[in-house]
Coordinates of C-alpha atoms in Angstrom, one line a residue:
X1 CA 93.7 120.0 112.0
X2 CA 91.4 117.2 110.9
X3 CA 93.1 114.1 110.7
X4 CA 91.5 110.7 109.5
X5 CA 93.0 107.5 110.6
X6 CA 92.4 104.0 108.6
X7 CA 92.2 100.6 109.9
X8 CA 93.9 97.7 107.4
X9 CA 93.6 99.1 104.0
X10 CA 94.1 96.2 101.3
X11 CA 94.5 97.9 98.6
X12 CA 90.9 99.6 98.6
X13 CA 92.5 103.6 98.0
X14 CA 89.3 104.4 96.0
X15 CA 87.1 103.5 98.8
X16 CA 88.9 104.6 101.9
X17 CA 89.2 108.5 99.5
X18 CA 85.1 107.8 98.9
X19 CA 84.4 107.4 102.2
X20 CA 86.5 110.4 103.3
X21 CA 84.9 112.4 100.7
X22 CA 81.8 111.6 102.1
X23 CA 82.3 112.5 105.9
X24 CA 83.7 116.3 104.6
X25 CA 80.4 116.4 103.4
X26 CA 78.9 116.0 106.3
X27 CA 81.4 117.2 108.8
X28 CA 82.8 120.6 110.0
X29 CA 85.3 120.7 107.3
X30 CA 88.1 119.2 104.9
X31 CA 90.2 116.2 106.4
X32 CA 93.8 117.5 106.3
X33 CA 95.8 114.2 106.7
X34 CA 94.8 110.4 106.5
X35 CA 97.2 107.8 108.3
X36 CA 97.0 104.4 107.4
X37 CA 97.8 101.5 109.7
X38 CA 99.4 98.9 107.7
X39 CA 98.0 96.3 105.1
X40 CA 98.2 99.4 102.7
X41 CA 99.5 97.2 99.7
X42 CA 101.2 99.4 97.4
X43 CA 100.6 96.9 94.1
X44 CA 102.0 98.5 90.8
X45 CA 101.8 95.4 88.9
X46 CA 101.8 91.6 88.8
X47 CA 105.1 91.0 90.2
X48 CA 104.2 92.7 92.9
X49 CA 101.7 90.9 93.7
X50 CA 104.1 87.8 93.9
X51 CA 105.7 89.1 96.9
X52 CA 102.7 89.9 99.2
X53 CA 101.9 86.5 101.5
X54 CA 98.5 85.8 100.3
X55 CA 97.6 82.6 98.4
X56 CA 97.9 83.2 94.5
X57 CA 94.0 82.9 93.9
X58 CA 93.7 86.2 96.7
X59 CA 96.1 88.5 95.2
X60 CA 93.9 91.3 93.6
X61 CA 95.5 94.2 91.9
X62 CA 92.8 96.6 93.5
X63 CA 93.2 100.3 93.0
X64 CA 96.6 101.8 94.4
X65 CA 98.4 101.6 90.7
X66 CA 95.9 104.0 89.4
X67 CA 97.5 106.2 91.6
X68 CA 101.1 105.6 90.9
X69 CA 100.6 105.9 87.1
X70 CA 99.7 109.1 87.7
X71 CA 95.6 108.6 86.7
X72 CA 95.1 109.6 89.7
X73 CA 96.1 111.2 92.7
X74 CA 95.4 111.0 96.2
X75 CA 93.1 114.4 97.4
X76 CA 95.0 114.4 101.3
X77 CA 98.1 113.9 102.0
X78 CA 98.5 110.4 102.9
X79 CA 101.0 108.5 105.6
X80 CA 101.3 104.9 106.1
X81 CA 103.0 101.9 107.7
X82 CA 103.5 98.5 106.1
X83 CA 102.1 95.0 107.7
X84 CA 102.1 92.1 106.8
X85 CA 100.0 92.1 103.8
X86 CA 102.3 94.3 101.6
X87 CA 104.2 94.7 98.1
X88 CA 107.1 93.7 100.4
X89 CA 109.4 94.4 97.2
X90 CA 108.4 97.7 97.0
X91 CA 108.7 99.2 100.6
X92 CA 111.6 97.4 100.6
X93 CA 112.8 100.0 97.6
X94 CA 112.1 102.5 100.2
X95 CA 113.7 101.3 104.1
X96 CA 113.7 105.4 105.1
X97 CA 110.5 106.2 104.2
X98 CA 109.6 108.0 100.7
X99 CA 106.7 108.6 98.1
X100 CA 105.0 105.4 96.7
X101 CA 102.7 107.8 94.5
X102 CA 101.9 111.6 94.4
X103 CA 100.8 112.2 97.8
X104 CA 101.5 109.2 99.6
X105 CA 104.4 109.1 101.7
X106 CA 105.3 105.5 103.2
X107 CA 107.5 105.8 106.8
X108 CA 109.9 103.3 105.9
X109 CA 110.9 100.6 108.1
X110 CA 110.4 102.7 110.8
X111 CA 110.6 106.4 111.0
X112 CA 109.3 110.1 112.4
X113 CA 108.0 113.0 109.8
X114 CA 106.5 116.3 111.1
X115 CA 102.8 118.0 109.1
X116 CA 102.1 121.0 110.5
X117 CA 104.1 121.0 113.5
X118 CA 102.6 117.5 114.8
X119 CA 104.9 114.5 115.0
X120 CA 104.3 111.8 113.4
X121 CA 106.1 108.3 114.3
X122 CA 105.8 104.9 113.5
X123 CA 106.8 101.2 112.7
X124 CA 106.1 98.6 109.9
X125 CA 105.5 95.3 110.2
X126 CA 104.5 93.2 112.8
X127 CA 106.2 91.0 115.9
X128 CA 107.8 87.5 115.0
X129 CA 110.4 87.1 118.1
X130 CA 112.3 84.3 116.1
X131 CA 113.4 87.4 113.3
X132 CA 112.9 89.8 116.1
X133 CA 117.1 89.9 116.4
X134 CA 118.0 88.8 112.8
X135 CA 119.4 91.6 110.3
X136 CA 117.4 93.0 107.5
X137 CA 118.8 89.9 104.8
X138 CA 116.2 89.7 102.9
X139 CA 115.8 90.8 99.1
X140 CA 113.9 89.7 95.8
X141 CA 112.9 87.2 94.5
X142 CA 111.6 86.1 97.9
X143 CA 111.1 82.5 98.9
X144 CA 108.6 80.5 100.8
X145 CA 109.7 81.7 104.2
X146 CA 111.1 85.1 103.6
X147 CA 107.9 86.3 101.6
X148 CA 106.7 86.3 105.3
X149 CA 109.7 87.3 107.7
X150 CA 110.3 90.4 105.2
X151 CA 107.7 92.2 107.1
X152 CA 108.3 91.2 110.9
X153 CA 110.0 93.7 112.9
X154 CA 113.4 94.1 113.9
X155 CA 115.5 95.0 116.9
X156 CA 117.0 97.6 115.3
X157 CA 114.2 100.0 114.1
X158 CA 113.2 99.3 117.6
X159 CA 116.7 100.2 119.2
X160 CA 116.3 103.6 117.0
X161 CA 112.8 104.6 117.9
X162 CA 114.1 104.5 121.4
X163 CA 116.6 107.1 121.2
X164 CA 114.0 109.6 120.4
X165 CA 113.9 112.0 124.1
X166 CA 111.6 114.7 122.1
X167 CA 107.8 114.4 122.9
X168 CA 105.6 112.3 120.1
X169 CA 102.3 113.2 119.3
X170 CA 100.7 110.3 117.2
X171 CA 102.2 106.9 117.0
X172 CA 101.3 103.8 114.3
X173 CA 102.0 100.4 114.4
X174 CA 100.5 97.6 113.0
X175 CA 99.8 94.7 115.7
X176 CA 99.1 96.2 118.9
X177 CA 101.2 96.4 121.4
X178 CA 100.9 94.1 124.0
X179 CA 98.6 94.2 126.8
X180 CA 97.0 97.4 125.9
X181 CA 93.6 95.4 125.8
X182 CA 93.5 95.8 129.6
X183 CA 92.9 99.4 129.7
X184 CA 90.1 99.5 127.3
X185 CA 86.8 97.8 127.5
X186 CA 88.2 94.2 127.5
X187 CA 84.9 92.4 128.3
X188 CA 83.4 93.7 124.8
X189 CA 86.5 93.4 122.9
X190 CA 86.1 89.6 123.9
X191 CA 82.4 89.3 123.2
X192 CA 82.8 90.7 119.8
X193 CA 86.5 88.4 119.1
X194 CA 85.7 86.0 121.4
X195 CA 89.3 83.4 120.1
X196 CA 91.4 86.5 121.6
X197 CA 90.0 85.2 125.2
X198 CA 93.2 83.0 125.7
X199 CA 95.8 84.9 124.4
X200 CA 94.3 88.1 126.9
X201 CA 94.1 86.0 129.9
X202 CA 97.5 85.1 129.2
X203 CA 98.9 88.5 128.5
X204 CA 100.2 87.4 125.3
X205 CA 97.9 89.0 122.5
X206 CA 100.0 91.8 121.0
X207 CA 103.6 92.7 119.9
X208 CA 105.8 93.1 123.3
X209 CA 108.5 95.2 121.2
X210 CA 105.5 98.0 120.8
X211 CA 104.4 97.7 124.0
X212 CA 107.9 98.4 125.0
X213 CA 107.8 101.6 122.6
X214 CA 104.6 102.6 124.1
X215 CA 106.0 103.2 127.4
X216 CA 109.3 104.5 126.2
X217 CA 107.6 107.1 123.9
X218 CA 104.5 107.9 125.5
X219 CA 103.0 108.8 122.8
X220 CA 99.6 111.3 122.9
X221 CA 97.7 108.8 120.2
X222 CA 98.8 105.7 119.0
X223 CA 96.7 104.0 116.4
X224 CA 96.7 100.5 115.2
X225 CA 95.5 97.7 113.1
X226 CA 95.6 93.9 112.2
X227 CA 93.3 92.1 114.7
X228 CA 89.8 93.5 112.3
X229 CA 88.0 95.1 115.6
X230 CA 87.5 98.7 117.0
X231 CA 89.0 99.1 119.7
X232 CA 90.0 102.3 122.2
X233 CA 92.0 102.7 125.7
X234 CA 93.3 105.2 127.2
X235 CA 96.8 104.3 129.1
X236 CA 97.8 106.8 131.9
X237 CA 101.4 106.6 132.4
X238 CA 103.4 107.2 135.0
X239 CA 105.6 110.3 135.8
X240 CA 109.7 109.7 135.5
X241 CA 110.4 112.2 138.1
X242 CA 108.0 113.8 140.9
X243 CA 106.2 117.3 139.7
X244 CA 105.8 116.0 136.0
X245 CA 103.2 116.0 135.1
X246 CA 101.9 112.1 133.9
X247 CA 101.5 111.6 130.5
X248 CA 98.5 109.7 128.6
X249 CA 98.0 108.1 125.7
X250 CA 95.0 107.3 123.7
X251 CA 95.2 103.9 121.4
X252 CA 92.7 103.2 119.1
X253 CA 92.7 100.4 116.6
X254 CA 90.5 100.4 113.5
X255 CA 88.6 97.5 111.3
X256 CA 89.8 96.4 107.7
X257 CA 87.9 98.5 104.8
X258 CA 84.9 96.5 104.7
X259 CA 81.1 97.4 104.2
X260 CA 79.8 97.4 107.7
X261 CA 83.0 97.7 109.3
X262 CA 84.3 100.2 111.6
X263 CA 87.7 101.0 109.9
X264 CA 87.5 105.0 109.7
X265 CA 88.2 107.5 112.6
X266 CA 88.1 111.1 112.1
X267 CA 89.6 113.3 114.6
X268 CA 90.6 117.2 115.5
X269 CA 94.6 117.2 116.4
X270 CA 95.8 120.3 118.3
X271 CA 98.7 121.8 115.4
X272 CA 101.0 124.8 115.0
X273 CA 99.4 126.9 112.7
X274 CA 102.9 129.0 112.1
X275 CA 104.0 125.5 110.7
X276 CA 104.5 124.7 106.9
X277 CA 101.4 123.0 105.0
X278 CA 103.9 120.3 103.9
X279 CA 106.0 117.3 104.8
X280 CA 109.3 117.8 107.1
X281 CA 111.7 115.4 108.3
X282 CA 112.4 115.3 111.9
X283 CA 115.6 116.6 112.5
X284 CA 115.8 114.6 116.0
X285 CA 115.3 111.1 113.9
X286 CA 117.3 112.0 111.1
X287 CA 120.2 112.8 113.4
X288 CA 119.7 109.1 115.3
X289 CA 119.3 107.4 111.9
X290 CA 122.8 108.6 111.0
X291 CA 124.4 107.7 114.4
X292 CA 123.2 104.4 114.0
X293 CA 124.1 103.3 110.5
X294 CA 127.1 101.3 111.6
X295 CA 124.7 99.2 113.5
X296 CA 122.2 98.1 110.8
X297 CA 122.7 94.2 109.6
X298 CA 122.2 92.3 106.6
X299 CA 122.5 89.0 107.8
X300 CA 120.4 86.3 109.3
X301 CA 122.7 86.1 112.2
X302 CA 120.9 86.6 115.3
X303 CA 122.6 89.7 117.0
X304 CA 121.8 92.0 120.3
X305 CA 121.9 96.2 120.1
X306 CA 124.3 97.8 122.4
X307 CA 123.4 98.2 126.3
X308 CA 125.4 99.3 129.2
X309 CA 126.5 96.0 130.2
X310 CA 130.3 96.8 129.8
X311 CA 130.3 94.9 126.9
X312 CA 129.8 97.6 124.6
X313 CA 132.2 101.4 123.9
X314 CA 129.0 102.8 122.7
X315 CA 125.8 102.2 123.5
X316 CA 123.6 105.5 123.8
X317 CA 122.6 106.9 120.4
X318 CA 120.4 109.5 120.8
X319 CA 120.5 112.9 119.1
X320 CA 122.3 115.6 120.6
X321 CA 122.6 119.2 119.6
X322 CA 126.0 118.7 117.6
X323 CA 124.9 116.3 115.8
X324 CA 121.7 117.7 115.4
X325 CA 123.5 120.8 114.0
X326 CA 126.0 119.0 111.5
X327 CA 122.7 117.3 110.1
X328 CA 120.8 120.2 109.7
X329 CA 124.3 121.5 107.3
X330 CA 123.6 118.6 105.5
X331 CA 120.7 119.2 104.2
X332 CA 120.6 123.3 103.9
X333 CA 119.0 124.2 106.9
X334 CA 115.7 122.6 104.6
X335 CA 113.6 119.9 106.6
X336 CA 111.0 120.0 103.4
X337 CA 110.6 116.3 102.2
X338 CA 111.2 116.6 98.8
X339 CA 108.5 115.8 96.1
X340 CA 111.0 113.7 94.3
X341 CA 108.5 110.7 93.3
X342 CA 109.4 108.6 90.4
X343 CA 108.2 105.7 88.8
X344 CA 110.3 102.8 89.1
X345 CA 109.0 99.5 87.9
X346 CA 106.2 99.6 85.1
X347 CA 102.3 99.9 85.6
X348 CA 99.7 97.2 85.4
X349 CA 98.3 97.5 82.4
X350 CA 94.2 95.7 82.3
X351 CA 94.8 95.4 78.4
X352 CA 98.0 93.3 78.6
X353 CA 98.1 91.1 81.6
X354 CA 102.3 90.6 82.2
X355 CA 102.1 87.4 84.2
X356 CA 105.4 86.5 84.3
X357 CA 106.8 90.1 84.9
X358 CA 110.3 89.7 86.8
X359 CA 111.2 90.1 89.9
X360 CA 114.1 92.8 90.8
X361 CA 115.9 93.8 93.6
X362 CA 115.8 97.4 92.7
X363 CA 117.6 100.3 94.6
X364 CA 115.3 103.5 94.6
X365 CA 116.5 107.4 93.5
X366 CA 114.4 108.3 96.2
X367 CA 116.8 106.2 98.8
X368 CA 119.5 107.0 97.2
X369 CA 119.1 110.9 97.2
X370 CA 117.9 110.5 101.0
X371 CA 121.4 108.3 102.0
X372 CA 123.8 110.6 99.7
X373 CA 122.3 113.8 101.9
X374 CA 122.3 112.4 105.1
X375 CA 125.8 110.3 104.6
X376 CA 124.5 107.0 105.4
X377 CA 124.2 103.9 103.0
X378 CA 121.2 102.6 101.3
X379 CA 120.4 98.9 103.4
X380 CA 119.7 97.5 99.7
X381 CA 123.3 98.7 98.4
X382 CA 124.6 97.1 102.0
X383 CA 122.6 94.0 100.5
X384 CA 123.6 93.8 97.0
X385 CA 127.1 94.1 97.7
X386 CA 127.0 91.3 100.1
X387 CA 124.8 89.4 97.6
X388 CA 127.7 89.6 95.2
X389 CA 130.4 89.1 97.3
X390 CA 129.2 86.0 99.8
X391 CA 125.4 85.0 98.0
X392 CA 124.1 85.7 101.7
X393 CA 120.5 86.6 100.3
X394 CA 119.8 82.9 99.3
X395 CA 122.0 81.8 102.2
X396 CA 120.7 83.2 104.4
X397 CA 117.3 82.2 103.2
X398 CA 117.8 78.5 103.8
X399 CA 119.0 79.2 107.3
X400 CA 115.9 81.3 107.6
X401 CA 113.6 78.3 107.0
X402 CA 115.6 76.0 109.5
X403 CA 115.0 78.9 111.9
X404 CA 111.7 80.4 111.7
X405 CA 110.7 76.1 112.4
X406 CA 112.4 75.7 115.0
X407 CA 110.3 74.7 117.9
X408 CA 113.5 74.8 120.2
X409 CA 114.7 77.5 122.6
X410 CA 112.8 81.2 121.8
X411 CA 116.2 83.1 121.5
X412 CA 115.3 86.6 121.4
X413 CA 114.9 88.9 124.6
X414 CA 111.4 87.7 124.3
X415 CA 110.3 85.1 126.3
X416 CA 107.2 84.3 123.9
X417 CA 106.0 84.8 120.4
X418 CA 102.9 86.8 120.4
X419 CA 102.5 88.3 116.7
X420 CA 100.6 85.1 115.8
X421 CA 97.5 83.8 117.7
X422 CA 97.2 80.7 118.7
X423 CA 93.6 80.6 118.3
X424 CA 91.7 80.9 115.2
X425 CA 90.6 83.9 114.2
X426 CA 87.7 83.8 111.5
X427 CA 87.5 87.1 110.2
X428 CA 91.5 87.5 109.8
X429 CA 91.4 85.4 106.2
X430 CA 88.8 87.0 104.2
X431 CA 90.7 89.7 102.5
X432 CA 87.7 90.0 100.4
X433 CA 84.3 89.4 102.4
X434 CA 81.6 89.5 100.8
X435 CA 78.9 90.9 102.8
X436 CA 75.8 92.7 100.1
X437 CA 73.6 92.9 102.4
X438 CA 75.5 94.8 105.2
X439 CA 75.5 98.2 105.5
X440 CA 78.9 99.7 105.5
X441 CA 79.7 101.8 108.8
X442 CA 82.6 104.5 109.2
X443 CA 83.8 105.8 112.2
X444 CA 84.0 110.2 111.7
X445 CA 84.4 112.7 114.5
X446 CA 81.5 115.2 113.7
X447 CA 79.4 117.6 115.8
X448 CA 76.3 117.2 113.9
X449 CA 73.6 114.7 115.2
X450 CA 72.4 113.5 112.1
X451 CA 71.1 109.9 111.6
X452 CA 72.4 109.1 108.2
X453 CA 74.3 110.1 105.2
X454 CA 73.4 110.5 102.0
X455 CA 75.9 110.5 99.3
X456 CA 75.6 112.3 95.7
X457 CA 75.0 111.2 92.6
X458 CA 78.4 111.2 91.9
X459 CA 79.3 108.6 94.6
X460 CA 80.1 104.9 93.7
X461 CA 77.5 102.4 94.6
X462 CA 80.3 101.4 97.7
X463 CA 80.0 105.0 99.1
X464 CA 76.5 105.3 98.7
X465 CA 76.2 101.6 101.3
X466 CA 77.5 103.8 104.4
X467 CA 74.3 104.4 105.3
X468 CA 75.3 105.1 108.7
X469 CA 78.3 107.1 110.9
X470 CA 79.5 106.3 114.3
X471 CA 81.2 108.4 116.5
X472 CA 83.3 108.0 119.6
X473 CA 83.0 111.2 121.8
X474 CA 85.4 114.1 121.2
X475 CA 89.0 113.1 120.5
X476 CA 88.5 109.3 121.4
X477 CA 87.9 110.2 124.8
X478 CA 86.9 106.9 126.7
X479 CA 83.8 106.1 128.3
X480 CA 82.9 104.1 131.1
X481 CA 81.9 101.5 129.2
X482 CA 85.7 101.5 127.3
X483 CA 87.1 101.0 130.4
X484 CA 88.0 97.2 132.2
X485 CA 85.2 97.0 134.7
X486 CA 86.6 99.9 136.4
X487 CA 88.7 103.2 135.7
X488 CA 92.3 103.6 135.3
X489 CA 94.6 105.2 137.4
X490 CA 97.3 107.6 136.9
X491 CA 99.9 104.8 136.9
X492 CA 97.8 103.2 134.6
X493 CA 96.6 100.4 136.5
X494 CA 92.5 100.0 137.2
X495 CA 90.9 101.7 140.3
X496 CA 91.6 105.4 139.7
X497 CA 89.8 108.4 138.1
X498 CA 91.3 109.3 135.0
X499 CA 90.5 113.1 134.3
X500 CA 91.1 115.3 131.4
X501 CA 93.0 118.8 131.2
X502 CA 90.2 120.8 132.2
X503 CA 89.5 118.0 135.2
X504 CA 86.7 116.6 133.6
X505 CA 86.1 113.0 134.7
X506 CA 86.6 111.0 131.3
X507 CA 85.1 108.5 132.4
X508 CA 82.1 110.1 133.1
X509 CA 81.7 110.9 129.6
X510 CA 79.1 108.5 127.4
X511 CA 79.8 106.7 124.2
X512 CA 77.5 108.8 121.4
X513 CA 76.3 107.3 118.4
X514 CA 75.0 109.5 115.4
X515 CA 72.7 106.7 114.4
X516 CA 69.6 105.7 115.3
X517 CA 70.6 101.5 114.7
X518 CA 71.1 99.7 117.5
X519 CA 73.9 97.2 117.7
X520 CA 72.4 93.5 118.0
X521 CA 72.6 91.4 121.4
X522 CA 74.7 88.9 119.3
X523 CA 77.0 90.0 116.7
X524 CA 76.1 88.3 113.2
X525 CA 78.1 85.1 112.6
X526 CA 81.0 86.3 109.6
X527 CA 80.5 83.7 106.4
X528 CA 83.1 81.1 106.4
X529 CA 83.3 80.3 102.7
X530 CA 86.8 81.7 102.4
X531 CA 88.2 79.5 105.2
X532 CA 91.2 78.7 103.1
X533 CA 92.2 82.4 102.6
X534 CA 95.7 83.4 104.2
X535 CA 96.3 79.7 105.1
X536 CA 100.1 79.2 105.9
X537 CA 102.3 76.6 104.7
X538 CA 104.0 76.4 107.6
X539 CA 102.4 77.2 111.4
X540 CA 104.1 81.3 110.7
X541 CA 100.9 82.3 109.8
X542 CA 101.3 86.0 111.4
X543 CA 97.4 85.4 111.4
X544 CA 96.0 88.4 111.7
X545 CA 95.4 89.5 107.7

């Protein structure tokens, strides 16, 4: 099936379903699925807008409450991941993953869904490691501090994630994971984003709690976002037990939906075509999520998962086939997602602005039909009640804010704190860049070697700019030139040949280009007149927009 995958999204849902429309029209058929890497921003109305972390002047309500009203709807079926750019207040109505409009499904916290046989996994947010151990406390109205930790990643969804034994075929996360730059073409990845050079030499660019899902899962394609550059690698693992065969993966990361910007990918995923057309649960995350509940936190107490250190009765929770089987009872033998969508907070509405809308900590049908079926309990009822009986939301908050400034002793397992860079990054803070007189580019895997597209009259005047496509060859296959001065071996360190199925030498394989531009020797300097955007109050920035 033909899958599209999206770079950061910001909101710009008309744009991202123009552009698609556009390569179908030029391509060998109909996209099937579009996955979104974070910065979606799921906006119904002002006081939504109140909880992403974005200076006041740079909240926009762009496009996506068109399509929760029901105006419109979205023409693929659409997956995504939050970052750190979010409606916090909204996923947070949804920790399990549920419909945020007609057709777009959000994978909660974190969280694995089938589509037509192919499994899908991923995680929201992005890498802080001073919240990295804390419990999910946070709930609305959000202050200063936990506007931004609300969307940094937890121990937990990571603990969960790694009970999964069953293969995974596409993976997304929002940062990267950690040191994946050194098995992709490093040396222009640092001549287009030239402030990364530190944090690469040092090995600390990236989220370490993905790079340690990476090699856990082993995912066939993981895709990413956040740092606003194209990127590809391919990372050859190695084999667990002699005559396996090694697995691979294939990470790509996309650009923010920009004109000239490479935030698109278009793709042909092997499927099962005996599989449903619609969404499943997985029954093998389904079955972990319920083992686990007893584990999930709703403090800011800093706390470790089980391990087998003798300290713990329990500590391996992965599925097995009873509890796979009592699951499955649960729900009727049905694994169909259920197209149980409702609105739950009103619509922005152009004609009468609501600027001082409130701010409620709302528990979602959705969630609660999803808890009641599996026999777990909602995180936001585990957080009201608490709320209630002990006020830990605000108290915990004001610990938060001693904590997350801290400059003492890093106390998670994490010796460093990689999710923010330590250099500046210029192009991370303009959420909207202006940029006229720039062609827009999108990335689309196509057979057809033709220089340009042209879009019909019924295009908007944004669709009509991507003048030009570009391509990487088949399925993100990597050429030399993706590659760290050298190949990458099967254990995936440089020096080896790294060879597809059908033994052909990947990195053998040139880097195509349906267009007949050329890029420049230097990359054109990115205007600066937004400097302030996405400016932090305090040095947790999570800089990358």
């Amino acid at each position: 099936m033909r899958v599209a995958v999206a770079g950061c999204c910001h909101g710009e849902l008309d744009k991202i379903y123009e552009t698609l429309a556009l390569a179908e029209r030029r391509g060998p058929g109909p996209v099937d699925l579009l996955l979104c890497c974070g910065d979606f921003q799921a906006v119904r109305n002002e006081a939504d807008l109140r909880c992403m972390a974005v200076p006041p002047k740079y909240r926009h309500m762009q496009t996506f409450y068109r399509y929760y009203s029901g105006e419109k709807k979205a023409p693929v079926l659409t997956l995504f991941i939050g970052g750190n750019h979010e409606a916090s207040n909204h996923l947070q109505e949804l920790p399990y993953g549920g419909w945020v409009a007609p057709n777009i499904y959000y994978l909660g916290l974190a969280g694995v869904v089938k589509y037509r046989g192919v499994r899908i996994g991923g995680i929201s947010g992005i890498f802080k490691s001073h919240d990295y151990r804390k419990g999910h406390f946070e709930c609305p109205p959000y202050n200063s501090s936990t506007i931004r930790s609300i969307y940094h990643v937890r121990n937990i969804e990571v603990y969960k994630l790694k009970q999964l034994k069953q293969p995974i075929d596409i993976f997304l996360s929002h940062d990267w994971p950690r040191s994946i730059y050194h098995y992709g073409n490093k040396k222009q990845l640092l001549k287009t984003k030239s402030f990364f050079r530190q944090e690469v030499e040092n090995n600390t660019l990236g989220s370490p709690a993905a790079s340690e899902l990476l090699e856990h899962l082993k995912p066939t394609y993981w895709f990413s976002a956040h740092l606003h550059v194209k990127f590809a690698a391919l990372m050859q693992h190695q084999a667990k037990d002699k005559g396996q065969t090694a697995r691979a993966t294939k990470f790509l990361a996309l650009d923010k939906c920009l004109p000239h910007r490479d935030f698109l990918q278009i793709l042909e995923i092997e499927h099962d075509p005996s599989a449903p057309d619609y969404l499943e649960y997985d029954i093998e995350w389904l079955t972990i999520l319920r083992a686990t509940d007893d584990l999930i936190n709703v403090t800011g107490h800093l706390w470790n998962m089980p391990e087998n250190n003798g300290l713990h009765a329990r500590w391996d929770y992965s599925a097995t086939e009873e509890g796979m089987k009592e699951v499955l009872e649960k729900l009727n033998h049905d694994l169909k997602v259920p197209c149980n969508f409702s609105v739950t907070a009103a619509c922005y509405d152009p004609s009468k602005p609501q600027t001082q809308m409130q701010l409620i900590h709302r528990i979602n049908p959705q969630t609660t039909e999803f808890c009641a079926q599996l026999g777990i309990i909602d995180i936001n009822v585990r957080l009201q009640n608490s709320k209630e009986e002990h006020h830990v939301c605000g108290e915990y908050e004001e610990q938060d804010d001693v904590e997350s400034n801290d400059s003492g002793e890093d106390r998670s397992e994490y010796n460093t704190d990689t999710s923010a860079l330590s250099s500046i990054n210029p192009d991370e803070i303009m959420l909207d860049e202006e940029e006229e007189d720039e062609d827009s580019i999108v990335s689309a895997h196509s057979g057809m070697n033709t220089p340009s597209v042209e879009p019909s009259d019924q295009a908007s005047e944004f669709s009509a700019s991507f003048s030009d496509v570009r391509i990487l060859p088949g399925s993100m296959i990597v050429s030399s030139d993706d590659t760290v001065d050298s190949t990458i071996d099967r254990e995936g360190k440089p020096g080896g040949t790294v060879e597809s199925g059908n033994g052909e030498d990947l990195t053998k394989v040139p880097l195509k280009r349906l267009s007949d531009e050329h890029e420049p020797e230097q990359r054109k300097k990115i205007k600066r007149r937004n400097q302030a955007i996405y400016a932090a109050v305090d040095d947790d920035d999570d800089d990358a927009a």
